[in-house]
Amino acid sequence: MKVFRADLHIHTVLSPCGDLEMSPRNIVEEAARKKLDLIGITDHNSTRQAEVVRQLAHQRGIAVLTGAEVTTREEVHCLAFLPDEERRLLFQHFLDEQLPVIPNSEGRFGYQALVDASDNILELEERLLITGLRAGIGEVEQEVHRLGGLFIPAHIDRSVNSIFSQLGFIPPGLHFEALEITRFVSEESARQRFGIAEAVTLTASSDAHYPQDIGAACSLFYMHDLSFAEIRLALLGRDGRKVMPQPKENR
Ligand SMILES: [Zn+2]
Ligand SMILES: [Zn+2]
């Protein structure tokens, strides 16, 4: 069994709130500097920037989970990761269908730029990405799992856009591989506050919008390799594999 350092919640320049410095190149450089083995690219309601990051990171020996931070109809933020490029594109199609067409106001929300591996802007996403999808949390979860993906409700300890702030509880029948905590809470206090059993895996991630925040919180994955199958088994705590959240700024 090996130990891998992972930060599974990173925004790029495609997120309106993501800093313009969050280009694929800068993200990979910073992840390498922070000695991360695995990162997750999670722009709001779009997976479009993730594949370029994956290709760049591959050259540096860093694995990338490609996905998105989905805003459900209930305004709950959930991380979704797809197992391969084919299914990422299928999930992107689902997002495109479910995203209401509201134009982005760049002055108010910021730029949503899609860039290539050399930081050239390819296009500006015109639809506001931070709005809620038409699909509810259950529908999003089912679509992610139908495509063989991973579903992780995000920053559960946050007072906005978390499953507990929006719904007050975890809906019965909702399937998820883990729940994510921020760098501002310890694992113990999160479990106590929300009544989360030891059997449920918690991940800690940075939710970085600026390069310096990458790796500000991370999770240690105990598993055999960096394949999608191993990552899933680690999240599920199977056969000795496990995930240990490392939120750094415990309060
Ligand atoms: Zn969020
Ligand atoms: Zn986020």
PDB file of C-alpha atoms and ligand atoms in Angstrom:
ATOM      1  CA  MET A   1       0.000   0.000   0.000  1.00  0.00           C
ATOM      2  CA  LYS A   2       1.247   3.491  -0.845  1.00  0.00           C
ATOM      3  CA  VAL A   3       0.259   6.939   0.424  1.00  0.00           C
ATOM      4  CA  PHE A   4      -0.781   9.655  -2.031  1.00  0.00           C
ATOM      5  CA  ARG A   5      -1.427  13.326  -1.247  1.00  0.00           C
ATOM      6  CA  ALA A   6      -4.600  14.621  -2.876  1.00  0.00           C
ATOM      7  CA  ASP A   7      -6.409  17.939  -3.154  1.00  0.00           C
ATOM      8  CA  LEU A   8      -9.658  17.175  -4.941  1.00  0.00           C
ATOM      9  CA  HIS A   9     -11.284  20.597  -5.088  1.00  0.00           C
ATOM     10  CA  ILE A  10      -9.531  23.153  -7.298  1.00  0.00           C
ATOM     11  CA  HIS A  11     -11.102  25.842  -9.480  1.00  0.00           C
ATOM     12  CA  THR A  12      -9.574  27.198 -12.666  1.00  0.00           C
ATOM     13  CA  VAL A  13      -9.855  30.416 -14.602  1.00  0.00           C
ATOM     14  CA  LEU A  14     -13.075  28.965 -16.067  1.00  0.00           C
ATOM     15  CA  SER A  15     -14.870  29.555 -12.752  1.00  0.00           C
ATOM     16  CA  PRO A  16     -16.051  33.170 -12.527  1.00  0.00           C
ATOM     17  CA  CYS A  17     -14.652  33.347  -9.000  1.00  0.00           C
ATOM     18  CA  GLY A  18     -11.409  31.607 -10.036  1.00  0.00           C
ATOM     19  CA  ASP A  19      -8.389  33.890 -10.257  1.00  0.00           C
ATOM     20  CA  LEU A  20      -6.998  34.601 -13.735  1.00  0.00           C
ATOM     21  CA  GLU A  21      -3.748  33.087 -12.455  1.00  0.00           C
ATOM     22  CA  MET A  22      -5.513  29.706 -12.218  1.00  0.00           C
ATOM     23  CA  SER A  23      -4.433  28.551 -15.655  1.00  0.00           C
ATOM     24  CA  PRO A  24      -3.766  24.851 -16.235  1.00  0.00           C
ATOM     25  CA  ARG A  25      -0.011  25.545 -16.329  1.00  0.00           C
ATOM     26  CA  ASN A  26       0.024  27.468 -13.049  1.00  0.00           C
ATOM     27  CA  ILE A  27      -2.189  24.916 -11.312  1.00  0.00           C
ATOM     28  CA  VAL A  28       0.104  22.047 -12.290  1.00  0.00           C
ATOM     29  CA  GLU A  29       3.226  24.012 -11.255  1.00  0.00           C
ATOM     30  CA  GLU A  30       1.726  24.803  -7.873  1.00  0.00           C
ATOM     31  CA  ALA A  31       0.505  21.226  -7.343  1.00  0.00           C
ATOM     32  CA  ALA A  32       4.023  19.986  -8.087  1.00  0.00           C
ATOM     33  CA  ARG A  33       5.508  22.542  -5.669  1.00  0.00           C
ATOM     34  CA  LYS A  34       3.071  21.392  -2.973  1.00  0.00           C
ATOM     35  CA  LYS A  35       4.042  17.761  -3.676  1.00  0.00           C
ATOM     36  CA  LEU A  36       0.529  16.664  -4.512  1.00  0.00           C
ATOM     37  CA  ASP A  37       0.136  13.311  -6.274  1.00  0.00           C
ATOM     38  CA  LEU A  38      -3.518  13.742  -7.206  1.00  0.00           C
ATOM     39  CA  ILE A  39      -5.698  16.792  -7.846  1.00  0.00           C
ATOM     40  CA  GLY A  40      -9.353  17.251  -8.717  1.00  0.00           C
ATOM     41  CA  ILE A  41     -10.400  19.948 -11.191  1.00  0.00           C
ATOM     42  CA  THR A  42     -13.822  21.186 -10.166  1.00  0.00           C
ATOM     43  CA  ASP A  43     -15.104  24.288 -11.900  1.00  0.00           C
ATOM     44  CA  HIS A  44     -18.669  25.368 -11.250  1.00  0.00           C
ATOM     45  CA  ASN A  45     -21.058  23.411 -13.483  1.00  0.00           C
ATOM     46  CA  SER A  46     -18.434  22.760 -16.156  1.00  0.00           C
ATOM     47  CA  THR A  47     -15.833  20.086 -16.800  1.00  0.00           C
ATOM     48  CA  ARG A  48     -14.408  21.841 -19.859  1.00  0.00           C
ATOM     49  CA  GLN A  49     -11.077  22.972 -18.404  1.00  0.00           C
ATOM     50  CA  ALA A  50     -10.275  19.689 -16.701  1.00  0.00           C
ATOM     51  CA  GLU A  51      -8.873  17.650 -19.600  1.00  0.00           C
ATOM     52  CA  VAL A  52      -6.135  20.180 -20.449  1.00  0.00           C
ATOM     53  CA  VAL A  53      -5.039  20.144 -16.821  1.00  0.00           C
ATOM     54  CA  ARG A  54      -5.009  16.352 -16.857  1.00  0.00           C
ATOM     55  CA  GLN A  55      -2.743  16.241 -19.911  1.00  0.00           C
ATOM     56  CA  LEU A  56      -0.308  18.821 -18.499  1.00  0.00           C
ATOM     57  CA  ALA A  57      -0.220  17.193 -15.068  1.00  0.00           C
ATOM     58  CA  HIS A  58       0.444  13.781 -16.592  1.00  0.00           C
ATOM     59  CA  GLN A  59       3.807  15.069 -17.860  1.00  0.00           C
ATOM     60  CA  ARG A  60       4.714  15.928 -14.255  1.00  0.00           C
ATOM     61  CA  GLY A  61       3.560  12.620 -12.824  1.00  0.00           C
ATOM     62  CA  ILE A  62       0.488  14.129 -11.164  1.00  0.00           C
ATOM     63  CA  ALA A  63      -2.868  12.389 -11.608  1.00  0.00           C
ATOM     64  CA  VAL A  64      -6.017  14.435 -12.197  1.00  0.00           C
ATOM     65  CA  LEU A  65      -9.622  13.599 -11.495  1.00  0.00           C
ATOM     66  CA  THR A  66     -11.677  15.443 -14.111  1.00  0.00           C
ATOM     67  CA  GLY A  67     -15.093  16.667 -13.098  1.00  0.00           C
ATOM     68  CA  ALA A  68     -16.989  19.648 -11.797  1.00  0.00           C
ATOM     69  CA  GLU A  69     -18.441  21.249  -8.717  1.00  0.00           C
ATOM     70  CA  VAL A  70     -22.112  20.971  -9.541  1.00  0.00           C
ATOM     71  CA  THR A  71     -24.674  23.383  -8.111  1.00  0.00           C
ATOM     72  CA  THR A  72     -27.913  21.438  -7.788  1.00  0.00           C
ATOM     73  CA  ARG A  73     -31.400  22.927  -8.005  1.00  0.00           C
ATOM     74  CA  GLU A  74     -31.325  23.159  -4.191  1.00  0.00           C
ATOM     75  CA  GLU A  75     -28.078  25.193  -4.424  1.00  0.00           C
ATOM     76  CA  VAL A  76     -26.065  22.351  -2.883  1.00  0.00           C
ATOM     77  CA  HIS A  77     -22.486  22.136  -4.161  1.00  0.00           C
ATOM     78  CA  CYS A  78     -21.358  18.590  -4.977  1.00  0.00           C
ATOM     79  CA  LEU A  79     -18.134  17.330  -6.527  1.00  0.00           C
ATOM     80  CA  ALA A  80     -18.553  14.951  -9.457  1.00  0.00           C
ATOM     81  CA  PHE A  81     -15.662  13.043 -11.046  1.00  0.00           C
ATOM     82  CA  LEU A  82     -15.840  10.939 -14.194  1.00  0.00           C
ATOM     83  CA  PRO A  83     -13.720   7.862 -14.904  1.00  0.00           C
ATOM     84  CA  ASP A  84     -12.568   8.734 -18.421  1.00  0.00           C
ATOM     85  CA  GLU A  85     -12.740  11.319 -21.190  1.00  0.00           C
ATOM     86  CA  GLU A  86     -15.676   9.663 -22.937  1.00  0.00           C
ATOM     87  CA  ARG A  87     -17.826   9.797 -19.833  1.00  0.00           C
ATOM     88  CA  ARG A  88     -16.626  13.296 -18.926  1.00  0.00           C
ATOM     89  CA  LEU A  89     -18.024  14.441 -22.267  1.00  0.00           C
ATOM     90  CA  LEU A  90     -21.306  12.650 -21.585  1.00  0.00           C
ATOM     91  CA  PHE A  91     -21.546  14.354 -18.208  1.00  0.00           C
ATOM     92  CA  GLN A  92     -20.702  17.696 -19.829  1.00  0.00           C
ATOM     93  CA  HIS A  93     -23.640  17.129 -22.160  1.00  0.00           C
ATOM     94  CA  PHE A  94     -25.867  16.578 -19.098  1.00  0.00           C
ATOM     95  CA  LEU A  95     -24.574  19.822 -17.534  1.00  0.00           C
ATOM     96  CA  ASP A  96     -25.202  21.743 -20.764  1.00  0.00           C
ATOM     97  CA  GLU A  97     -28.778  20.481 -20.845  1.00  0.00           C
ATOM     98  CA  GLN A  98     -29.445  21.221 -17.196  1.00  0.00           C
ATOM     99  CA  LEU A  99     -27.838  24.677 -16.946  1.00  0.00           C
ATOM    100  CA  PRO A 100     -30.347  27.539 -17.278  1.00  0.00           C
ATOM    101  CA  VAL A 101     -29.247  30.047 -19.914  1.00  0.00           C
ATOM    102  CA  ILE A 102     -28.394  33.156 -17.906  1.00  0.00           C
ATOM    103  CA  PRO A 103     -25.699  35.369 -19.440  1.00  0.00           C
ATOM    104  CA  ASN A 104     -22.578  35.919 -17.331  1.00  0.00           C
ATOM    105  CA  SER A 105     -21.989  39.477 -16.219  1.00  0.00           C
ATOM    106  CA  GLU A 106     -18.192  39.689 -16.259  1.00  0.00           C
ATOM    107  CA  GLY A 107     -18.120  42.946 -14.334  1.00  0.00           C
ATOM    108  CA  ARG A 108     -20.157  41.416 -11.542  1.00  0.00           C
ATOM    109  CA  PHE A 109     -19.059  37.783 -11.409  1.00  0.00           C
ATOM    110  CA  GLY A 110     -15.698  37.681 -13.219  1.00  0.00           C
ATOM    111  CA  TYR A 111     -14.380  36.113 -16.400  1.00  0.00           C
ATOM    112  CA  GLN A 112     -15.105  32.506 -17.349  1.00  0.00           C
ATOM    113  CA  ALA A 113     -12.210  31.756 -19.673  1.00  0.00           C
ATOM    114  CA  LEU A 114     -11.405  28.455 -21.323  1.00  0.00           C
ATOM    115  CA  VAL A 115      -7.654  28.360 -21.977  1.00  0.00           C
ATOM    116  CA  ASP A 116      -5.222  25.966 -23.623  1.00  0.00           C
ATOM    117  CA  ALA A 117      -2.036  24.446 -22.239  1.00  0.00           C
ATOM    118  CA  SER A 118      -0.083  27.644 -23.042  1.00  0.00           C
ATOM    119  CA  ASP A 119      -2.537  29.999 -21.322  1.00  0.00           C
ATOM    120  CA  ASN A 120      -4.091  31.211 -24.595  1.00  0.00           C
ATOM    121  CA  ILE A 121      -7.772  32.031 -24.202  1.00  0.00           C
ATOM    122  CA  LEU A 122      -9.790  29.731 -26.485  1.00  0.00           C
ATOM    123  CA  GLU A 123     -13.208  31.100 -25.644  1.00  0.00           C
ATOM    124  CA  LEU A 124     -15.218  32.844 -22.960  1.00  0.00           C
ATOM    125  CA  GLU A 125     -18.104  30.847 -21.516  1.00  0.00           C
ATOM    126  CA  GLU A 126     -21.101  33.115 -21.967  1.00  0.00           C
ATOM    127  CA  ARG A 127     -23.546  31.364 -19.663  1.00  0.00           C
ATOM    128  CA  LEU A 128     -23.277  32.107 -15.954  1.00  0.00           C
ATOM    129  CA  LEU A 129     -21.805  28.932 -14.463  1.00  0.00           C
ATOM    130  CA  ILE A 130     -22.535  29.581 -10.796  1.00  0.00           C
ATOM    131  CA  THR A 131     -26.292  29.302 -11.090  1.00  0.00           C
ATOM    132  CA  GLY A 132     -28.217  26.214  -9.930  1.00  0.00           C
ATOM    133  CA  LEU A 133     -28.950  23.451 -12.428  1.00  0.00           C
ATOM    134  CA  ARG A 134     -32.521  22.416 -13.179  1.00  0.00           C
ATOM    135  CA  ALA A 135     -31.690  18.959 -11.815  1.00  0.00           C
ATOM    136  CA  GLY A 136     -32.024  18.255  -8.116  1.00  0.00           C
ATOM    137  CA  ILE A 137     -29.323  16.599  -6.020  1.00  0.00           C
ATOM    138  CA  GLY A 138     -30.799  13.111  -6.466  1.00  0.00           C
ATOM    139  CA  GLU A 139     -30.903  13.419 -10.245  1.00  0.00           C
ATOM    140  CA  VAL A 140     -27.325  14.696 -10.380  1.00  0.00           C
ATOM    141  CA  GLU A 141     -26.138  11.875  -8.133  1.00  0.00           C
ATOM    142  CA  GLN A 142     -27.873   9.257 -10.280  1.00  0.00           C
ATOM    143  CA  GLU A 143     -26.388  10.664 -13.474  1.00  0.00           C
ATOM    144  CA  VAL A 144     -22.876  10.693 -12.000  1.00  0.00           C
ATOM    145  CA  HIS A 145     -23.214   7.088 -10.858  1.00  0.00           C
ATOM    146  CA  ARG A 146     -24.874   5.968 -14.107  1.00  0.00           C
ATOM    147  CA  LEU A 147     -21.664   7.161 -15.778  1.00  0.00           C
ATOM    148  CA  GLY A 148     -19.488   5.282 -13.281  1.00  0.00           C
ATOM    149  CA  GLY A 149     -18.380   8.455 -11.520  1.00  0.00           C
ATOM    150  CA  LEU A 150     -17.713   9.596  -7.968  1.00  0.00           C
ATOM    151  CA  PHE A 151     -20.114  11.865  -6.088  1.00  0.00           C
ATOM    152  CA  ILE A 152     -18.933  13.888  -3.075  1.00  0.00           C
ATOM    153  CA  PRO A 153     -21.135  16.566  -1.467  1.00  0.00           C
ATOM    154  CA  ALA A 154     -18.778  19.537  -1.017  1.00  0.00           C
ATOM    155  CA  HIS A 155     -17.699  21.569   2.036  1.00  0.00           C
ATOM    156  CA  ILE A 156     -20.404  20.147   4.303  1.00  0.00           C
ATOM    157  CA  ASP A 157     -19.360  22.431   7.183  1.00  0.00           C
ATOM    158  CA  ARG A 158     -19.928  25.634   5.217  1.00  0.00           C
ATOM    159  CA  SER A 159     -22.904  27.815   6.141  1.00  0.00           C
ATOM    160  CA  VAL A 160     -23.910  28.267   2.495  1.00  0.00           C
ATOM    161  CA  ASN A 161     -24.220  25.881  -0.460  1.00  0.00           C
ATOM    162  CA  SER A 162     -23.656  22.767   1.634  1.00  0.00           C
ATOM    163  CA  ILE A 163     -25.951  19.770   1.947  1.00  0.00           C
ATOM    164  CA  PHE A 164     -26.654  20.667   5.582  1.00  0.00           C
ATOM    165  CA  SER A 165     -27.122  24.415   5.027  1.00  0.00           C
ATOM    166  CA  GLN A 166     -29.519  23.842   2.108  1.00  0.00           C
ATOM    167  CA  LEU A 167     -31.366  20.655   3.073  1.00  0.00           C
ATOM    168  CA  GLY A 168     -30.630  20.249   6.767  1.00  0.00           C
ATOM    169  CA  PHE A 169     -29.941  16.527   6.360  1.00  0.00           C
ATOM    170  CA  ILE A 170     -28.641  13.934   3.923  1.00  0.00           C
ATOM    171  CA  PRO A 171     -31.614  12.716   1.863  1.00  0.00           C
ATOM    172  CA  PRO A 172     -32.291   9.004   2.427  1.00  0.00           C
ATOM    173  CA  GLY A 173     -31.224   6.999  -0.605  1.00  0.00           C
ATOM    174  CA  LEU A 174     -28.577   9.494  -1.726  1.00  0.00           C
ATOM    175  CA  HIS A 175     -25.405   7.579  -2.606  1.00  0.00           C
ATOM    176  CA  PHE A 176     -22.004   9.199  -2.213  1.00  0.00           C
ATOM    177  CA  GLU A 177     -18.422   7.955  -2.012  1.00  0.00           C
ATOM    178  CA  ALA A 178     -17.414  10.561   0.600  1.00  0.00           C
ATOM    179  CA  LEU A 179     -18.318  13.880   2.166  1.00  0.00           C
ATOM    180  CA  GLU A 180     -15.928  16.817   1.917  1.00  0.00           C
ATOM    181  CA  ILE A 181     -14.864  19.060   4.802  1.00  0.00           C
ATOM    182  CA  THR A 182     -13.056  22.388   4.551  1.00  0.00           C
ATOM    183  CA  ARG A 183      -9.730  23.395   6.048  1.00  0.00           C
ATOM    184  CA  PHE A 184     -11.618  25.246   8.791  1.00  0.00           C
ATOM    185  CA  VAL A 185     -12.889  22.238  10.726  1.00  0.00           C
ATOM    186  CA  SER A 186     -11.286  19.121  12.201  1.00  0.00           C
ATOM    187  CA  GLU A 187     -12.412  15.646  11.207  1.00  0.00           C
ATOM    188  CA  GLU A 188     -13.584  14.932  14.752  1.00  0.00           C
ATOM    189  CA  SER A 189     -15.646  18.083  15.117  1.00  0.00           C
ATOM    190  CA  ALA A 190     -17.226  17.580  11.683  1.00  0.00           C
ATOM    191  CA  ARG A 191     -18.232  14.020  12.557  1.00  0.00           C
ATOM    192  CA  GLN A 192     -19.637  15.133  15.889  1.00  0.00           C
ATOM    193  CA  ARG A 193     -21.465  18.199  14.575  1.00  0.00           C
ATOM    194  CA  PHE A 194     -23.175  16.411  11.699  1.00  0.00           C
ATOM    195  CA  GLY A 195     -23.478  12.923  13.186  1.00  0.00           C
ATOM    196  CA  ILE A 196     -21.313  11.237  10.559  1.00  0.00           C
ATOM    197  CA  ALA A 197     -20.404   7.602  11.234  1.00  0.00           C
ATOM    198  CA  GLU A 198     -16.776   6.448  11.145  1.00  0.00           C
ATOM    199  CA  ALA A 199     -17.652   4.220   8.175  1.00  0.00           C
ATOM    200  CA  VAL A 200     -18.304   7.297   6.020  1.00  0.00           C
ATOM    201  CA  THR A 201     -15.141   8.698   4.441  1.00  0.00           C
ATOM    202  CA  LEU A 202     -14.402  12.391   4.837  1.00  0.00           C
ATOM    203  CA  THR A 203     -12.098  14.132   2.390  1.00  0.00           C
ATOM    204  CA  ALA A 204     -10.490  17.511   3.061  1.00  0.00           C
ATOM    205  CA  SER A 205      -9.722  19.816   0.158  1.00  0.00           C
ATOM    206  CA  SER A 206      -8.632  23.382  -0.395  1.00  0.00           C
ATOM    207  CA  ASP A 207     -11.446  24.658  -2.657  1.00  0.00           C
ATOM    208  CA  ALA A 208      -8.625  26.765  -4.112  1.00  0.00           C
ATOM    209  CA  HIS A 209      -9.509  29.796  -6.223  1.00  0.00           C
ATOM    210  CA  TYR A 210      -5.935  31.195  -6.055  1.00  0.00           C
ATOM    211  CA  PRO A 211      -2.682  29.330  -6.744  1.00  0.00           C
ATOM    212  CA  GLN A 212      -1.324  29.812  -3.229  1.00  0.00           C
ATOM    213  CA  ASP A 213      -4.359  28.025  -1.759  1.00  0.00           C
ATOM    214  CA  ILE A 214      -3.746  24.790  -3.662  1.00  0.00           C
ATOM    215  CA  GLY A 215      -2.962  22.088  -1.118  1.00  0.00           C
ATOM    216  CA  ALA A 216      -4.036  24.285   1.829  1.00  0.00           C
ATOM    217  CA  ALA A 217      -6.017  21.226   2.869  1.00  0.00           C
ATOM    218  CA  CYS A 218      -5.504  17.756   1.479  1.00  0.00           C
ATOM    219  CA  SER A 219      -6.335  14.105   1.984  1.00  0.00           C
ATOM    220  CA  LEU A 220      -3.989  11.151   2.258  1.00  0.00           C
ATOM    221  CA  PHE A 221      -5.087   8.222   0.083  1.00  0.00           C
ATOM    222  CA  TYR A 222      -3.788   4.814   1.185  1.00  0.00           C
ATOM    223  CA  MET A 223      -4.047   2.595  -1.902  1.00  0.00           C
ATOM    224  CA  HIS A 224      -2.017   0.683  -4.494  1.00  0.00           C
ATOM    225  CA  ASP A 225      -1.894   3.172  -7.369  1.00  0.00           C
ATOM    226  CA  LEU A 226      -3.494   6.309  -8.797  1.00  0.00           C
ATOM    227  CA  SER A 227      -6.068   4.577 -10.998  1.00  0.00           C
ATOM    228  CA  PHE A 228      -9.717   5.644 -10.862  1.00  0.00           C
ATOM    229  CA  ALA A 229     -10.673   2.182  -9.594  1.00  0.00           C
ATOM    230  CA  GLU A 230      -8.196   2.416  -6.696  1.00  0.00           C
ATOM    231  CA  ILE A 231      -9.362   5.930  -5.824  1.00  0.00           C
ATOM    232  CA  ARG A 232     -12.942   4.672  -5.637  1.00  0.00           C
ATOM    233  CA  LEU A 233     -11.938   1.713  -3.433  1.00  0.00           C
ATOM    234  CA  ALA A 234      -9.961   4.027  -1.127  1.00  0.00           C
ATOM    235  CA  LEU A 235     -12.954   6.354  -0.764  1.00  0.00           C
ATOM    236  CA  LEU A 236     -15.093   3.331   0.050  1.00  0.00           C
ATOM    237  CA  GLY A 237     -12.502   2.067   2.538  1.00  0.00           C
ATOM    238  CA  ARG A 238     -12.214  -1.359   0.918  1.00  0.00           C
ATOM    239  CA  ASP A 239      -9.609  -4.014   1.764  1.00  0.00           C
ATOM    240  CA  GLY A 240      -7.344  -1.871   3.905  1.00  0.00           C
ATOM    241  CA  ARG A 241      -7.445   1.142   1.627  1.00  0.00           C
ATOM    242  CA  LYS A 242      -8.513   4.379   3.272  1.00  0.00           C
ATOM    243  CA  VAL A 243      -8.564   8.159   3.087  1.00  0.00           C
ATOM    244  CA  MET A 244      -7.370  10.386   5.915  1.00  0.00           C
ATOM    245  CA  PRO A 245      -8.471  14.031   5.681  1.00  0.00           C
ATOM    246  CA  GLN A 246      -5.787  16.598   6.553  1.00  0.00           C
ATOM    247  CA  PRO A 247      -7.570  19.883   7.151  1.00  0.00           C
ATOM    248  CA  LYS A 248      -4.778  22.202   8.224  1.00  0.00           C
ATOM    249  CA  GLU A 249      -6.360  25.274   9.704  1.00  0.00           C
ATOM    250  CA  ASN A 250      -8.348  23.570  12.433  1.00  0.00           C
ATOM    251  CA  ARG A 251     -10.400  25.884  14.571  1.00  0.00           C
TER     252      ARG A 251
HETATM  253 ZN    ZN B   1     -18.623  25.326  -3.380  1.00  0.00          ZN
HETATM  254 ZN    ZN B   2     -15.479  25.198  -4.980  1.00  0.00          ZN
END
